[in-house]
PDB file of C-alpha atoms in Angstrom:
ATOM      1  CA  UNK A  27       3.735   1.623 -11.962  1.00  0.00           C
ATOM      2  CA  UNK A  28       1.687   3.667  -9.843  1.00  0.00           C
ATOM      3  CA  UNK A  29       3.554   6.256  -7.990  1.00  0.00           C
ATOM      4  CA  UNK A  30       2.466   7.190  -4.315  1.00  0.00           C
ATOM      5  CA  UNK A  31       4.119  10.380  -2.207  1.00  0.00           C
ATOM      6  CA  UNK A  32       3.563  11.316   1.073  1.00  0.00           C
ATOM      7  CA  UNK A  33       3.864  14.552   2.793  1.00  0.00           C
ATOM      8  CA  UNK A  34       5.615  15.251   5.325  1.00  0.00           C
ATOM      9  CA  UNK A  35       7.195  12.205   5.722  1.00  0.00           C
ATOM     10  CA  UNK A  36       8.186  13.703   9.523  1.00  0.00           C
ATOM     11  CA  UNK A  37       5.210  14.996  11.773  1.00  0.00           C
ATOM     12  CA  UNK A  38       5.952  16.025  15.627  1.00  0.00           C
ATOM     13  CA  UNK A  39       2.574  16.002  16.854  1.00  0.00           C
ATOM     14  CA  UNK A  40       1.232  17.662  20.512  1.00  0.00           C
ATOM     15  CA  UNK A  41      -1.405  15.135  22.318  1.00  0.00           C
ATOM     16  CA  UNK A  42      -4.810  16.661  22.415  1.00  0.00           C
ATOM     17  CA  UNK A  43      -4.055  18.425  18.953  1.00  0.00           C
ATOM     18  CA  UNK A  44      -5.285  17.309  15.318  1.00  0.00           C
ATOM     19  CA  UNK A  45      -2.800  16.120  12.421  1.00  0.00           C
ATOM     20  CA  UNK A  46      -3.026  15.328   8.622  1.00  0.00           C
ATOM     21  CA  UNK A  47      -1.149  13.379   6.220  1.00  0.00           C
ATOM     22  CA  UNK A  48      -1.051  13.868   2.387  1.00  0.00           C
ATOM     23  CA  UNK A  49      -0.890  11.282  -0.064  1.00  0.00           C
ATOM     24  CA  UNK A  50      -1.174  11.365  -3.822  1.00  0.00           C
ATOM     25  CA  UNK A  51      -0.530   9.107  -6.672  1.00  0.00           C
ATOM     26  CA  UNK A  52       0.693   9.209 -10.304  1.00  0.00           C
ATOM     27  CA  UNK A  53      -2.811   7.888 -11.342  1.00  0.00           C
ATOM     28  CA  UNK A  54      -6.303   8.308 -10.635  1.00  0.00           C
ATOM     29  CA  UNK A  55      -7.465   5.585  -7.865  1.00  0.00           C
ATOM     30  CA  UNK A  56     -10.804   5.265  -8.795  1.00  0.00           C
ATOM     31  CA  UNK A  57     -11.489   2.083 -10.290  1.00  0.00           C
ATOM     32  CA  UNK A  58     -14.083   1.737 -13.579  1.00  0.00           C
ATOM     33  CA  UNK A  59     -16.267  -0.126 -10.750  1.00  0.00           C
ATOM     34  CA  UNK A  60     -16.405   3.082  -8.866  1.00  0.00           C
ATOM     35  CA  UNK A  61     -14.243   2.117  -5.813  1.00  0.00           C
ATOM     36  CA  UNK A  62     -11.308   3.470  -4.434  1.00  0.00           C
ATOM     37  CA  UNK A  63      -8.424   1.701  -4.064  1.00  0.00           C
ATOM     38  CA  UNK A  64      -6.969   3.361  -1.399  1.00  0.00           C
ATOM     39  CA  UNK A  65      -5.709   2.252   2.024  1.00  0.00           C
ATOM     40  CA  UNK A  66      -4.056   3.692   5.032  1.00  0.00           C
ATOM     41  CA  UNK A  67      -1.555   1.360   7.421  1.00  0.00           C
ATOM     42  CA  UNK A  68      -0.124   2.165  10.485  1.00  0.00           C
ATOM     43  CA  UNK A  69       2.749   0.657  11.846  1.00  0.00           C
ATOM     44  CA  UNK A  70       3.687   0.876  15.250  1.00  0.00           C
ATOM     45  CA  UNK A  71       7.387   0.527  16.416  1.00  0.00           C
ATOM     46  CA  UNK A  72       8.251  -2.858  16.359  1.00  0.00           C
ATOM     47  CA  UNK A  73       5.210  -4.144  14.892  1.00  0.00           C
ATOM     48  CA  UNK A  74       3.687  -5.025  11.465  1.00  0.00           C
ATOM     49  CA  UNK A  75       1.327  -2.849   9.508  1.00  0.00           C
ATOM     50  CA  UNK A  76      -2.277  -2.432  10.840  1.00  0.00           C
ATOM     51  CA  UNK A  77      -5.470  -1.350   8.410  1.00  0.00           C
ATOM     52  CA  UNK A  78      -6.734   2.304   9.538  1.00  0.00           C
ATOM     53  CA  UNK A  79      -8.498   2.764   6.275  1.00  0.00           C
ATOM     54  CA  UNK A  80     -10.099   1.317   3.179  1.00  0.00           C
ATOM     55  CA  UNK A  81     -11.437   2.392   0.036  1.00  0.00           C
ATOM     56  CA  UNK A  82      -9.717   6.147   1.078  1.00  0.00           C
ATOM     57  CA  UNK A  83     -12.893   7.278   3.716  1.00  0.00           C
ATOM     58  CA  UNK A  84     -13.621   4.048   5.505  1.00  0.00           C
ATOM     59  CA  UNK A  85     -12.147   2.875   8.978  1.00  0.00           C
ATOM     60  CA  UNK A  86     -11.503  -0.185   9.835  1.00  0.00           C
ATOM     61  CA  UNK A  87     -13.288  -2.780  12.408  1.00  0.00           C
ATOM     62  CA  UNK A  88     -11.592  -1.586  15.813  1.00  0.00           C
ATOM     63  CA  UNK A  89     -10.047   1.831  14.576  1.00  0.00           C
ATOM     64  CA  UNK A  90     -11.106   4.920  16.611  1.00  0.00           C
ATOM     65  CA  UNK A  91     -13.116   7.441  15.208  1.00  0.00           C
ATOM     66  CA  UNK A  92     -10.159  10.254  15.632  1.00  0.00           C
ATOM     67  CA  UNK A  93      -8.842   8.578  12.403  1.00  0.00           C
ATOM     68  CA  UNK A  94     -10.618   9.530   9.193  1.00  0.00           C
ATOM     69  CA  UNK A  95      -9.713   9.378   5.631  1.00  0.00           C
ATOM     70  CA  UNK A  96     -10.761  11.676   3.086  1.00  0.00           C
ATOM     71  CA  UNK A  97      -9.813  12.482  -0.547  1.00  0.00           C
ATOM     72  CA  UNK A  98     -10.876  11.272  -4.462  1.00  0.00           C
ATOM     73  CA  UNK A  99      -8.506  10.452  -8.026  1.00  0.00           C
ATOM     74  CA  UNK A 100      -5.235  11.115  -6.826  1.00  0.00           C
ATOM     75  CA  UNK A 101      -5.327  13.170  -3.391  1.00  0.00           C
ATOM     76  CA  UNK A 102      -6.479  11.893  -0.037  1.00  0.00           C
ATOM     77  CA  UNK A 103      -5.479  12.569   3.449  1.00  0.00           C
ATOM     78  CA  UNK A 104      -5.838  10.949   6.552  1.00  0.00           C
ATOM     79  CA  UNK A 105      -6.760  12.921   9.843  1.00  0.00           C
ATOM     80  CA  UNK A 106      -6.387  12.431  13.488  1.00  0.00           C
ATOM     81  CA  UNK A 107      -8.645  14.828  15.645  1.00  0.00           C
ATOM     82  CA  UNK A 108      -7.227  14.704  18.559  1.00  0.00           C
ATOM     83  CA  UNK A 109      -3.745  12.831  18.697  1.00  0.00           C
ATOM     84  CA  UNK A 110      -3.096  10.476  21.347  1.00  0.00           C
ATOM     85  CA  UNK A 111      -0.068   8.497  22.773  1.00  0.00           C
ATOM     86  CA  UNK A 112      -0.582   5.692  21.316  1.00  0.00           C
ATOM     87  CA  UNK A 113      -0.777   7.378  17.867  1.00  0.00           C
ATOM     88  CA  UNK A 114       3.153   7.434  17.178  1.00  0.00           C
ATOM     89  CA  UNK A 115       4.343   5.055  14.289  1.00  0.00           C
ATOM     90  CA  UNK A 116       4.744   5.062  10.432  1.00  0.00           C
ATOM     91  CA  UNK A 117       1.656   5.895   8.133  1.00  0.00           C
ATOM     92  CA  UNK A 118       1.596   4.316   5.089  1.00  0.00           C
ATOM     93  CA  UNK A 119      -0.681   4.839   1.867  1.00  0.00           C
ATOM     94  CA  UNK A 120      -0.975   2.408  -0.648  1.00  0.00           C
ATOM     95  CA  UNK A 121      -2.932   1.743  -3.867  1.00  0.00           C
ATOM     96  CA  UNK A 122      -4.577  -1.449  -5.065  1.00  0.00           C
ATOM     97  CA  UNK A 123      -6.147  -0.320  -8.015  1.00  0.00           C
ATOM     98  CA  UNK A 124      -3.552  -1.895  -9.965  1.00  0.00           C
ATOM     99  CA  UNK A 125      -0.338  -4.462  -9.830  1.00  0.00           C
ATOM    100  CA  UNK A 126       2.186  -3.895  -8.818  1.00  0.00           C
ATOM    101  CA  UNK A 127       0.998  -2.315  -5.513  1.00  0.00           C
ATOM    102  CA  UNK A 128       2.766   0.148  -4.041  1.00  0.00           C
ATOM    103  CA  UNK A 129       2.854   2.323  -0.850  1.00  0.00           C
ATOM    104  CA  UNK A 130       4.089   5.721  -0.191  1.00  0.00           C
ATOM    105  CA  UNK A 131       7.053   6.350   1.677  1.00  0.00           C
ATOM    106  CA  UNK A 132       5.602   6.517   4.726  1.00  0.00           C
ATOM    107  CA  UNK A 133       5.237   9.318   7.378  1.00  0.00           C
ATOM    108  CA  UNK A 134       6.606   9.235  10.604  1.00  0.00           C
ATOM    109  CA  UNK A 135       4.655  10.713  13.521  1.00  0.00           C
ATOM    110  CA  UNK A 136       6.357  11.007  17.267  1.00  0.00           C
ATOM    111  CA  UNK A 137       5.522  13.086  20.316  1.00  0.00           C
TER     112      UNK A 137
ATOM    113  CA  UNK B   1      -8.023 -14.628  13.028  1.00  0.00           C
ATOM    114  CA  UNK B   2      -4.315 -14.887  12.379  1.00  0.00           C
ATOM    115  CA  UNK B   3      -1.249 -15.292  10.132  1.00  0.00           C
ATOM    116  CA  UNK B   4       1.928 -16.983  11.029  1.00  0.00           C
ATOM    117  CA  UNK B   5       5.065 -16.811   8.844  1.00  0.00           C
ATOM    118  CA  UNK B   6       8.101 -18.428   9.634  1.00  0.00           C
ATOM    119  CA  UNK B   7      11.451 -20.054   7.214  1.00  0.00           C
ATOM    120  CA  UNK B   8      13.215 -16.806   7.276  1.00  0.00           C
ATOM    121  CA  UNK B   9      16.988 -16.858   7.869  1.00  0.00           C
ATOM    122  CA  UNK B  10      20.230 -16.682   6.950  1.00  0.00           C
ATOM    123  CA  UNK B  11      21.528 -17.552   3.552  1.00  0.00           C
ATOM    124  CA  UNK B  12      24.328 -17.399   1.362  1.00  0.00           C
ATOM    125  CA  UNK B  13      24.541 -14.416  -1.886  1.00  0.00           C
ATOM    126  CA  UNK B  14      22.665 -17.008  -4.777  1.00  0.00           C
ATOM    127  CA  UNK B  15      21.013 -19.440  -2.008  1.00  0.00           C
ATOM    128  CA  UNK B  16      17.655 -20.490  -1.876  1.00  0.00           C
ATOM    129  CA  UNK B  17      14.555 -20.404   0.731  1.00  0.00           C
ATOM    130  CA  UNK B  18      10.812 -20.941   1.160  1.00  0.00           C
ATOM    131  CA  UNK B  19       8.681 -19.348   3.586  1.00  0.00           C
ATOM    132  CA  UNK B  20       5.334 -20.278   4.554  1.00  0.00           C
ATOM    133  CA  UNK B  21       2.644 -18.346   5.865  1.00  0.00           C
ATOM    134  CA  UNK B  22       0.182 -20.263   7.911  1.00  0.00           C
ATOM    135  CA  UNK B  23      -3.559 -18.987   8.557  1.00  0.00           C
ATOM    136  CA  UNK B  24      -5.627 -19.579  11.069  1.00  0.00           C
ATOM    137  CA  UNK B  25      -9.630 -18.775  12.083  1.00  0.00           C
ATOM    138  CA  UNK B  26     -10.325 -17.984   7.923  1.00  0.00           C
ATOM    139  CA  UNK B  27      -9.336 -20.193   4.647  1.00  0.00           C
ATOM    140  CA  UNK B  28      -6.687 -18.791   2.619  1.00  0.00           C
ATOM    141  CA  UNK B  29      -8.564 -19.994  -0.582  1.00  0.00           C
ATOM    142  CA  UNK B  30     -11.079 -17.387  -0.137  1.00  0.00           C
ATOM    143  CA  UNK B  31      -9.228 -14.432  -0.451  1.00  0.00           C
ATOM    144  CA  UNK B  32      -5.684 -12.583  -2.685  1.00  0.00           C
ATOM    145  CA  UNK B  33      -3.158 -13.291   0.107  1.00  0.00           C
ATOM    146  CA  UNK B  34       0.030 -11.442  -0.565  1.00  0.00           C
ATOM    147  CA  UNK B  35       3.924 -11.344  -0.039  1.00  0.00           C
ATOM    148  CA  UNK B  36       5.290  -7.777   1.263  1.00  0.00           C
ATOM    149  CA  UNK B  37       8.637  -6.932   2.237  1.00  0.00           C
ATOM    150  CA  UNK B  38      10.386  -4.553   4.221  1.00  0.00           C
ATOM    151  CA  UNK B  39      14.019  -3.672   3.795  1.00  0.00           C
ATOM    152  CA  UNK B  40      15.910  -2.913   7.525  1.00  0.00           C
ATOM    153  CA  UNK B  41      15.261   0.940   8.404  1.00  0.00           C
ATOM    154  CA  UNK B  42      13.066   1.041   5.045  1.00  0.00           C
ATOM    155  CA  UNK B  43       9.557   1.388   3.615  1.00  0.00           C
ATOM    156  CA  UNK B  44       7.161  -1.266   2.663  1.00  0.00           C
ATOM    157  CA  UNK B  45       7.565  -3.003  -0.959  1.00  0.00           C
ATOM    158  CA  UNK B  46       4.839  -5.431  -2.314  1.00  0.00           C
ATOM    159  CA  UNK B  47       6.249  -8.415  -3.592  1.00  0.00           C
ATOM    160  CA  UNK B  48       3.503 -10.926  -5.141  1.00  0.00           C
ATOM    161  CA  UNK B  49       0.170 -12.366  -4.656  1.00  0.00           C
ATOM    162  CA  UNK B  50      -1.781 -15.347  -5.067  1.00  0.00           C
ATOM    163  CA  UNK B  51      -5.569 -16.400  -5.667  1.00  0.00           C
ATOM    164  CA  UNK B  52      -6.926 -19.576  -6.999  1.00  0.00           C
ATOM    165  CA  UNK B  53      -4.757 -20.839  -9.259  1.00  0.00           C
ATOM    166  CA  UNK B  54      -1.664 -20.049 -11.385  1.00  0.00           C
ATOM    167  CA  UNK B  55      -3.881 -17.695 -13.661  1.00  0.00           C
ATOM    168  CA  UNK B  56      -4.028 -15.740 -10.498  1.00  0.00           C
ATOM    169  CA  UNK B  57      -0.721 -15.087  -9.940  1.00  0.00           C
ATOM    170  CA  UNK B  58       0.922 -10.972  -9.870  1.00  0.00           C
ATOM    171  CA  UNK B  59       4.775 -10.775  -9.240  1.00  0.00           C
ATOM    172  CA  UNK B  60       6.926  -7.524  -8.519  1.00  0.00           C
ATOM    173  CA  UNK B  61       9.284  -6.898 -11.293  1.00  0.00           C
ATOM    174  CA  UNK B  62      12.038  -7.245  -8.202  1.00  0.00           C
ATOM    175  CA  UNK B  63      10.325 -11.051  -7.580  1.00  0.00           C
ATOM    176  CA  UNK B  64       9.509 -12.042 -11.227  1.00  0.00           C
ATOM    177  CA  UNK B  65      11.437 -14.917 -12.520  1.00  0.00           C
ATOM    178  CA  UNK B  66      13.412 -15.454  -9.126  1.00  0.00           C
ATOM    179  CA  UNK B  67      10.406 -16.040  -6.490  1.00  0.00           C
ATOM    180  CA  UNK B  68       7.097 -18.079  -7.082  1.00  0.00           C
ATOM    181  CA  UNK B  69       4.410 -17.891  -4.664  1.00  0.00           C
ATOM    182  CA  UNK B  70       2.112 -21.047  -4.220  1.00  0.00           C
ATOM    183  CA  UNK B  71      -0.285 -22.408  -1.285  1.00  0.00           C
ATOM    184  CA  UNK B  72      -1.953 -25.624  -0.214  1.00  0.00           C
ATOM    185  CA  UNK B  73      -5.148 -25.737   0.751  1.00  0.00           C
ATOM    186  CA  UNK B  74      -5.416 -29.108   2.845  1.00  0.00           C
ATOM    187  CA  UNK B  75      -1.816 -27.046   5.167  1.00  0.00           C
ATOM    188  CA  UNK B  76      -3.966 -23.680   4.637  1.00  0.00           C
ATOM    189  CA  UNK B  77      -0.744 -22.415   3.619  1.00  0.00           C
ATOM    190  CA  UNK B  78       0.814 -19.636   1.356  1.00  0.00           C
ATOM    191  CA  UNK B  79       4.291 -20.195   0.539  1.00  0.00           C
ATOM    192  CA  UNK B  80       7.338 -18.074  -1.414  1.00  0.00           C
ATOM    193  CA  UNK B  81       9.566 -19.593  -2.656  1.00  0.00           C
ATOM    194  CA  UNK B  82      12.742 -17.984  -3.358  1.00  0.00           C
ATOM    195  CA  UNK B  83      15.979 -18.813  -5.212  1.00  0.00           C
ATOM    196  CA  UNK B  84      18.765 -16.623  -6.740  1.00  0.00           C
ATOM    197  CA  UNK B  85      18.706 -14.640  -3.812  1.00  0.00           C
ATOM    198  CA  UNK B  86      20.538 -11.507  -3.428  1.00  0.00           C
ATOM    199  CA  UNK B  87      21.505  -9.163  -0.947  1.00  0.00           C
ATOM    200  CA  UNK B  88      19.249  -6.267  -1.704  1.00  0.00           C
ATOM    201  CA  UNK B  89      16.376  -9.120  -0.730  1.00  0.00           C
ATOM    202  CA  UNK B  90      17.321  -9.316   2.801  1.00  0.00           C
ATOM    203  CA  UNK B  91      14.242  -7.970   4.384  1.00  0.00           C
ATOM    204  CA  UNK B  92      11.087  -8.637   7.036  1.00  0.00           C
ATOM    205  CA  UNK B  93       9.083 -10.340   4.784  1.00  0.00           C
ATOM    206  CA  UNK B  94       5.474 -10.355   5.495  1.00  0.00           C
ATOM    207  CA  UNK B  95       2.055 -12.646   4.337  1.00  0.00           C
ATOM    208  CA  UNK B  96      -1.158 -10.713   4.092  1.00  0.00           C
ATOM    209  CA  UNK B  97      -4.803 -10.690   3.413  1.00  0.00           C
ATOM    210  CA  UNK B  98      -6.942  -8.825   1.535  1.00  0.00           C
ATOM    211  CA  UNK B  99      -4.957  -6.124   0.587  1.00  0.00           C
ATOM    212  CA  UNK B 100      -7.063  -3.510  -0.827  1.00  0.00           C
ATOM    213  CA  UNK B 101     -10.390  -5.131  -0.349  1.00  0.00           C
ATOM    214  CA  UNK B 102     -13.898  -3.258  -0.133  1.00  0.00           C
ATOM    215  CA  UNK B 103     -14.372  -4.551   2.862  1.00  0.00           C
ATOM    216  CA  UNK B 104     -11.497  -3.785   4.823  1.00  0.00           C
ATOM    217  CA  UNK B 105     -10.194  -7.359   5.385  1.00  0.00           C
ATOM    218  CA  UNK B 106      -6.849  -6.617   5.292  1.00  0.00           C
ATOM    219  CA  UNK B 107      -5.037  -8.642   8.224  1.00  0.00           C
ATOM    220  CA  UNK B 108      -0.667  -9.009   7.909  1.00  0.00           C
ATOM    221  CA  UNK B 109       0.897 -11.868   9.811  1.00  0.00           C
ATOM    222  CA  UNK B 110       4.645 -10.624  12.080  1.00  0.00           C
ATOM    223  CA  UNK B 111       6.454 -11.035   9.386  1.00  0.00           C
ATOM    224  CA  UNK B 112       9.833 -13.731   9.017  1.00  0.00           C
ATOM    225  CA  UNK B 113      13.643 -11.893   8.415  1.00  0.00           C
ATOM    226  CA  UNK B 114      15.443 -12.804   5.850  1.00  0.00           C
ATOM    227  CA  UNK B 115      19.118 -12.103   5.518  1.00  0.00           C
ATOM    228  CA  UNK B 116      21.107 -12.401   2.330  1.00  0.00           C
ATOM    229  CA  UNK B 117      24.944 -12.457   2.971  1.00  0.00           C
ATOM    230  CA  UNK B 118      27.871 -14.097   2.913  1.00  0.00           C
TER     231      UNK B 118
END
């Protein structure tokens, strides 16, 4: 199986300031197709997961553009420019490129 | 565009119990929908997924030979069924689309609760 790690898997964050999430994996992401199978989630207290972004650099329909995703193989990051409130939850990687899936621990950012 | 789970509950250590996911706005046959689970105060854990027909069928090695995931297409309706149920499966268990897709499709319903204990 495909093992994912986050880091850090706590982030106090300041509103108005940028943050980043690591996340790498045991194996290299990129499929024989050329894709990457890499996704971000965000789950908000309370709530179920939400897409941020697919195929590791591409947001989702709806997402702001303070989120971006960046990274190839087996390291990626996420980034928020400029944090906001409504920011605070659990970040979650996970990998498709193979079964089972599997997600990273997940990172927990507050204010 | 939505997915509804529900059947979650309480059950007894070895017990059985189905869930269904139903989907509205988009046909389930069109996509992988999924099974993921979340233990209380714990991280996200894949469970299974399903496509067209049994050749299209992936199972966690936690899931394998204790859950089966099927759907019906005339309900539009993904189901897991679970038996030999244990207490380390007690867990929000939540239907999904499109995990993993190209095109970002990825949608998750708001998830049932199962409990496992006697």
């Amino acid at each position: 199986d495909i093992v994912m790690t986050q880091s850090p898997l706590s982030l106090p964050v300041i509103p108005g300031e940028p943050a980043s999430i690591s996340c790498r994996s045991s194996q290299s992401l990129l499929h024989s197709n050329g894709y990457i199978y890499l996704d971000w989630y965000l789950q908000k207290p309370g709530l179920s997961p939400q897409l941020l972004i697919y195929s590791g650099s591409k947001r989702a329909s709806g997402v702001p553009d303070r989120f971006s995703g960046s990274g190839s193989g087996t390291d990626f990051t996420l980034k928020i420019s400029r944090v906001e409130a409504e920011d605070v939850g659990v970040y979650y990687c996970m990998q498709a490129v193979q079964t089972p899936f599997t997600f990273g621990p997940g990172t927990k950012v507050d204010i | 565009v939505q997915l509804v789970e529900s059947g979650g509950g309480l059950v007894q250590p070895g017990g059985s119990l189905r869930l269904s996911c139903v989907g509205s706005g988009f046909s389930l046959n069109k996509y992988w929908m999924h099974w993921v689970r979340q233990a209380p105060g714990k991280g996200l854990e894949w469970v299974s997924r399903f496509y067209s027909d049994r050749s299209n069928i992936d199972y966690a090695d936690s899931a394998r030979g204790r859950f089966t995931i099927s759907r019906d297409d005339a309900k539009n309706t993904l189901y897991l069924q679970m038996n030999s149920l244990r207490a380390e499966d007690t867990a929000v268990y939540y239907c999904a689309r499109a995990l993993g897709y190209q095109s970002g499709e990825s949608i998750w319903g708001q998830g049932t609760l199962v409990t496992v204990s006697s």
